[in-house]
Amino acid sequence: MKSPEQAAFKAILIVTVLIALVMLPFVARAKEHGPHGPPSFQQFDADGSGFVSEEEFNATRAARHAKMAEEGRQMKGMATAPAFSDLDTDGDGQLNEAELVAGQKAHRASMRKGKQGKGMHHGMGHGKGMKMPTFPDLDLDGNGCIDAEEFARHQAERHGAPAE
């Protein structure tokens, strides 16, 4: 006969194994998407020089946006993302790690600040304007780029501004 301790141990072991098996698909999906948040300085610094050129910055950003579009992920903050020149505070034509990190922090802070307005409280639901657009929503001709006309059309539809 088994003791009550052995039976309890066996039950706990079975439950633990079942939980682990149930969690496997979720872990695999999380690894598939990779980390969220802004790319690290090392991801931008493709040549390992310790500085990020405008070409490296634009290439990294474009690759990230293309990957997000392919995955159908939301493009949060894309419309307000700072340009290279906004981050290059010393004007030397390249970004050091401090400039990039400071710019990323400022952008995240401005995004958080924008979410404190009317309509972001419980019970308001996902009304018009609450769902962030994905890349394909803006890339109307499907060429992998969002030009000024496509962006203006999106702004007009979303905010009622006149399309030019």
mmCIF file of C-alpha atoms in Angstrom:
data_model
loop_
_atom_site.group_PDB
_atom_site.id
_atom_site.type_symbol
_atom_site.label_atom_id
_atom_site.label_comp_id
_atom_site.label_asym_id
_atom_site.label_seq_id
_atom_site.Cartn_x
_atom_site.Cartn_y
_atom_site.Cartn_z
ATOM 1 C CA MET A 1 0.000 0.000 0.000
ATOM 2 C CA LYS A 2 1.084 3.518 -0.753
ATOM 3 C CA SER A 3 1.374 6.026 2.009
ATOM 4 C CA PRO A 4 -0.636 9.271 1.811
ATOM 5 C CA GLU A 5 2.631 11.169 1.296
ATOM 6 C CA GLN A 6 3.509 9.065 -1.760
ATOM 7 C CA ALA A 7 0.049 9.542 -3.251
ATOM 8 C CA ALA A 8 0.206 13.306 -2.661
ATOM 9 C CA PHE A 9 3.684 13.486 -4.197
ATOM 10 C CA LYS A 10 2.511 11.548 -7.256
ATOM 11 C CA ALA A 11 -0.540 13.800 -7.675
ATOM 12 C CA ILE A 12 1.591 16.951 -7.395
ATOM 13 C CA LEU A 13 4.079 15.548 -9.898
ATOM 14 C CA ILE A 14 1.334 14.728 -12.410
ATOM 15 C CA VAL A 15 -0.245 18.189 -12.063
ATOM 16 C CA THR A 16 3.162 19.857 -12.495
ATOM 17 C CA VAL A 17 3.909 17.886 -15.662
ATOM 18 C CA LEU A 18 0.461 18.688 -17.079
ATOM 19 C CA ILE A 19 0.920 22.418 -16.395
ATOM 20 C CA ALA A 20 4.333 22.333 -18.081
ATOM 21 C CA LEU A 21 2.865 20.622 -21.145
ATOM 22 C CA VAL A 22 0.026 23.135 -21.372
ATOM 23 C CA MET A 23 2.495 26.055 -21.164
ATOM 24 C CA LEU A 24 4.827 24.837 -23.951
ATOM 25 C CA PRO A 25 2.936 26.467 -26.854
ATOM 26 C CA PHE A 26 2.842 29.798 -25.012
ATOM 27 C CA VAL A 27 6.584 29.730 -24.360
ATOM 28 C CA ALA A 28 7.266 28.854 -28.001
ATOM 29 C CA ARG A 29 5.066 31.729 -29.199
ATOM 30 C CA ALA A 30 6.786 34.202 -26.869
ATOM 31 C CA LYS A 31 10.209 33.186 -28.189
ATOM 32 C CA GLU A 32 8.931 33.467 -31.761
ATOM 33 C CA HIS A 33 7.970 37.124 -31.280
ATOM 34 C CA GLY A 34 11.168 38.038 -29.473
ATOM 35 C CA PRO A 35 11.491 40.867 -26.989
ATOM 36 C CA HIS A 36 9.202 43.864 -27.138
ATOM 37 C CA GLY A 37 10.257 47.442 -26.648
ATOM 38 C CA PRO A 38 12.802 49.517 -28.501
ATOM 39 C CA PRO A 39 15.839 47.911 -30.148
ATOM 40 C CA SER A 40 19.062 48.049 -28.163
ATOM 41 C CA PHE A 41 22.015 50.222 -29.127
ATOM 42 C CA GLN A 42 23.873 47.084 -30.253
ATOM 43 C CA GLN A 43 21.031 46.218 -32.640
ATOM 44 C CA PHE A 44 21.287 49.657 -34.254
ATOM 45 C CA ASP A 45 25.120 49.614 -34.340
ATOM 46 C CA ALA A 46 25.395 47.053 -37.147
ATOM 47 C CA ASP A 47 29.111 47.582 -37.791
ATOM 48 C CA GLY A 48 30.067 47.576 -34.088
ATOM 49 C CA SER A 49 31.791 50.966 -34.306
ATOM 50 C CA GLY A 50 30.290 52.247 -31.057
ATOM 51 C CA PHE A 51 28.237 54.804 -32.982
ATOM 52 C CA VAL A 52 25.055 54.582 -35.046
ATOM 53 C CA SER A 53 25.087 56.243 -38.447
ATOM 54 C CA GLU A 54 21.915 57.566 -40.032
ATOM 55 C CA GLU A 55 22.038 54.675 -42.521
ATOM 56 C CA GLU A 56 22.272 52.084 -39.707
ATOM 57 C CA PHE A 57 19.460 53.822 -37.835
ATOM 58 C CA ASN A 58 17.132 53.905 -40.844
ATOM 59 C CA ALA A 59 17.964 50.330 -41.910
ATOM 60 C CA THR A 60 17.342 48.939 -38.411
ATOM 61 C CA ARG A 61 14.084 50.848 -38.060
ATOM 62 C CA ALA A 62 12.886 49.751 -41.529
ATOM 63 C CA ALA A 63 13.749 46.096 -40.827
ATOM 64 C CA ARG A 64 11.937 46.239 -37.496
ATOM 65 C CA HIS A 65 8.828 47.791 -39.077
ATOM 66 C CA ALA A 66 8.846 45.221 -41.885
ATOM 67 C CA LYS A 67 9.066 42.371 -39.355
ATOM 68 C CA MET A 68 6.247 43.829 -37.277
ATOM 69 C CA ALA A 69 4.112 44.233 -40.405
ATOM 70 C CA GLU A 70 4.805 40.648 -41.439
ATOM 71 C CA GLU A 71 3.677 39.468 -37.989
ATOM 72 C CA GLY A 72 0.601 41.715 -38.116
ATOM 73 C CA ARG A 73 1.690 43.509 -34.943
ATOM 74 C CA GLN A 74 0.557 47.005 -34.035
ATOM 75 C CA MET A 75 2.853 49.905 -34.904
ATOM 76 C CA LYS A 76 2.544 51.756 -31.622
ATOM 77 C CA GLY A 77 4.254 55.127 -31.688
ATOM 78 C CA MET A 78 5.417 54.861 -35.287
ATOM 79 C CA ALA A 79 3.792 58.112 -36.356
ATOM 80 C CA THR A 80 5.469 60.034 -33.536
ATOM 81 C CA ALA A 81 8.808 58.195 -33.533
ATOM 82 C CA PRO A 82 11.707 60.654 -33.528
ATOM 83 C CA ALA A 83 13.803 61.099 -36.647
ATOM 84 C CA PHE A 84 17.564 60.518 -36.594
ATOM 85 C CA SER A 85 18.180 64.275 -36.531
ATOM 86 C CA ASP A 86 15.974 64.606 -33.428
ATOM 87 C CA LEU A 87 18.146 62.101 -31.568
ATOM 88 C CA ASP A 88 21.500 63.464 -32.757
ATOM 89 C CA THR A 89 21.634 66.145 -30.088
ATOM 90 C CA ASP A 90 25.283 67.076 -30.636
ATOM 91 C CA GLY A 91 24.817 67.291 -34.425
ATOM 92 C CA ASP A 92 27.838 65.154 -35.315
ATOM 93 C CA GLY A 93 25.909 62.946 -37.747
ATOM 94 C CA GLN A 94 26.048 59.846 -35.572
ATOM 95 C CA LEU A 95 24.400 58.636 -32.389
ATOM 96 C CA ASN A 96 26.216 57.499 -29.306
ATOM 97 C CA GLU A 97 24.489 55.177 -26.858
ATOM 98 C CA ALA A 98 23.469 58.010 -24.514
ATOM 99 C CA GLU A 99 21.747 59.945 -27.317
ATOM 100 C CA LEU A 100 19.832 56.882 -28.533
ATOM 101 C CA VAL A 101 18.725 55.783 -25.060
ATOM 102 C CA ALA A 102 17.678 59.331 -24.083
ATOM 103 C CA GLY A 103 15.635 59.655 -27.273
ATOM 104 C CA GLN A 104 13.960 56.276 -26.736
ATOM 105 C CA LYS A 105 13.085 57.170 -23.131
ATOM 106 C CA ALA A 106 11.655 60.536 -24.173
ATOM 107 C CA HIS A 107 9.541 58.886 -26.889
ATOM 108 C CA ARG A 108 8.160 56.269 -24.475
ATOM 109 C CA ALA A 109 7.374 59.020 -21.943
ATOM 110 C CA SER A 110 5.501 61.053 -24.561
ATOM 111 C CA MET A 111 3.540 57.948 -25.581
ATOM 112 C CA ARG A 112 2.578 57.266 -21.949
ATOM 113 C CA LYS A 113 1.597 60.897 -21.463
ATOM 114 C CA GLY A 114 -0.672 60.714 -24.503
ATOM 115 C CA LYS A 115 -2.611 57.827 -22.972
ATOM 116 C CA GLN A 116 -3.738 59.837 -19.945
ATOM 117 C CA GLY A 117 -6.443 61.752 -21.747
ATOM 118 C CA LYS A 118 -10.189 61.377 -22.015
ATOM 119 C CA GLY A 119 -11.402 58.032 -23.264
ATOM 120 C CA MET A 120 -8.666 55.899 -21.779
ATOM 121 C CA HIS A 121 -10.580 54.887 -18.656
ATOM 122 C CA HIS A 122 -12.327 51.637 -17.799
ATOM 123 C CA GLY A 123 -15.615 51.083 -19.506
ATOM 124 C CA MET A 124 -14.859 53.150 -22.603
ATOM 125 C CA GLY A 125 -13.985 50.101 -24.674
ATOM 126 C CA HIS A 126 -12.233 50.217 -28.013
ATOM 127 C CA GLY A 127 -14.097 52.969 -29.773
ATOM 128 C CA LYS A 128 -13.075 54.620 -33.022
ATOM 129 C CA GLY A 129 -9.504 55.789 -32.750
ATOM 130 C CA MET A 130 -8.500 53.461 -29.946
ATOM 131 C CA LYS A 131 -7.060 50.651 -32.072
ATOM 132 C CA MET A 132 -3.550 51.382 -33.289
ATOM 133 C CA PRO A 133 -3.023 50.782 -37.005
ATOM 134 C CA THR A 134 -0.759 48.050 -38.311
ATOM 135 C CA PHE A 135 1.748 48.635 -41.085
ATOM 136 C CA PRO A 136 -0.542 47.135 -43.763
ATOM 137 C CA ASP A 137 -3.279 49.552 -42.661
ATOM 138 C CA LEU A 138 -1.043 52.439 -43.726
ATOM 139 C CA ASP A 139 0.773 50.821 -46.677
ATOM 140 C CA LEU A 140 -2.200 51.123 -49.023
ATOM 141 C CA ASP A 141 -0.419 50.103 -52.230
ATOM 142 C CA GLY A 142 1.400 47.196 -50.549
ATOM 143 C CA ASN A 143 4.874 48.204 -51.718
ATOM 144 C CA GLY A 144 6.458 47.872 -48.258
ATOM 145 C CA CYS A 145 6.800 51.640 -47.761
ATOM 146 C CA ILE A 146 4.481 54.289 -46.402
ATOM 147 C CA ASP A 147 4.761 57.432 -48.484
ATOM 148 C CA ALA A 148 3.514 60.893 -47.540
ATOM 149 C CA GLU A 149 0.265 60.489 -49.495
ATOM 150 C CA GLU A 150 -0.605 57.194 -47.763
ATOM 151 C CA PHE A 151 0.183 58.686 -44.370
ATOM 152 C CA ALA A 152 -1.885 61.812 -45.071
ATOM 153 C CA ARG A 153 -4.823 59.677 -46.205
ATOM 154 C CA HIS A 154 -4.570 57.634 -42.994
ATOM 155 C CA GLN A 155 -4.441 60.801 -40.879
ATOM 156 C CA ALA A 156 -7.507 62.165 -42.670
ATOM 157 C CA GLU A 157 -9.473 58.964 -42.077
ATOM 158 C CA ARG A 158 -8.398 58.645 -38.457
ATOM 159 C CA HIS A 159 -8.451 62.254 -37.305
ATOM 160 C CA GLY A 160 -10.586 64.070 -39.835
ATOM 161 C CA ALA A 161 -7.669 66.174 -41.095
ATOM 162 C CA PRO A 162 -7.812 67.128 -44.766
ATOM 163 C CA ALA A 163 -5.877 64.740 -47.032
ATOM 164 C CA GLU A 164 -3.466 66.472 -49.364
#
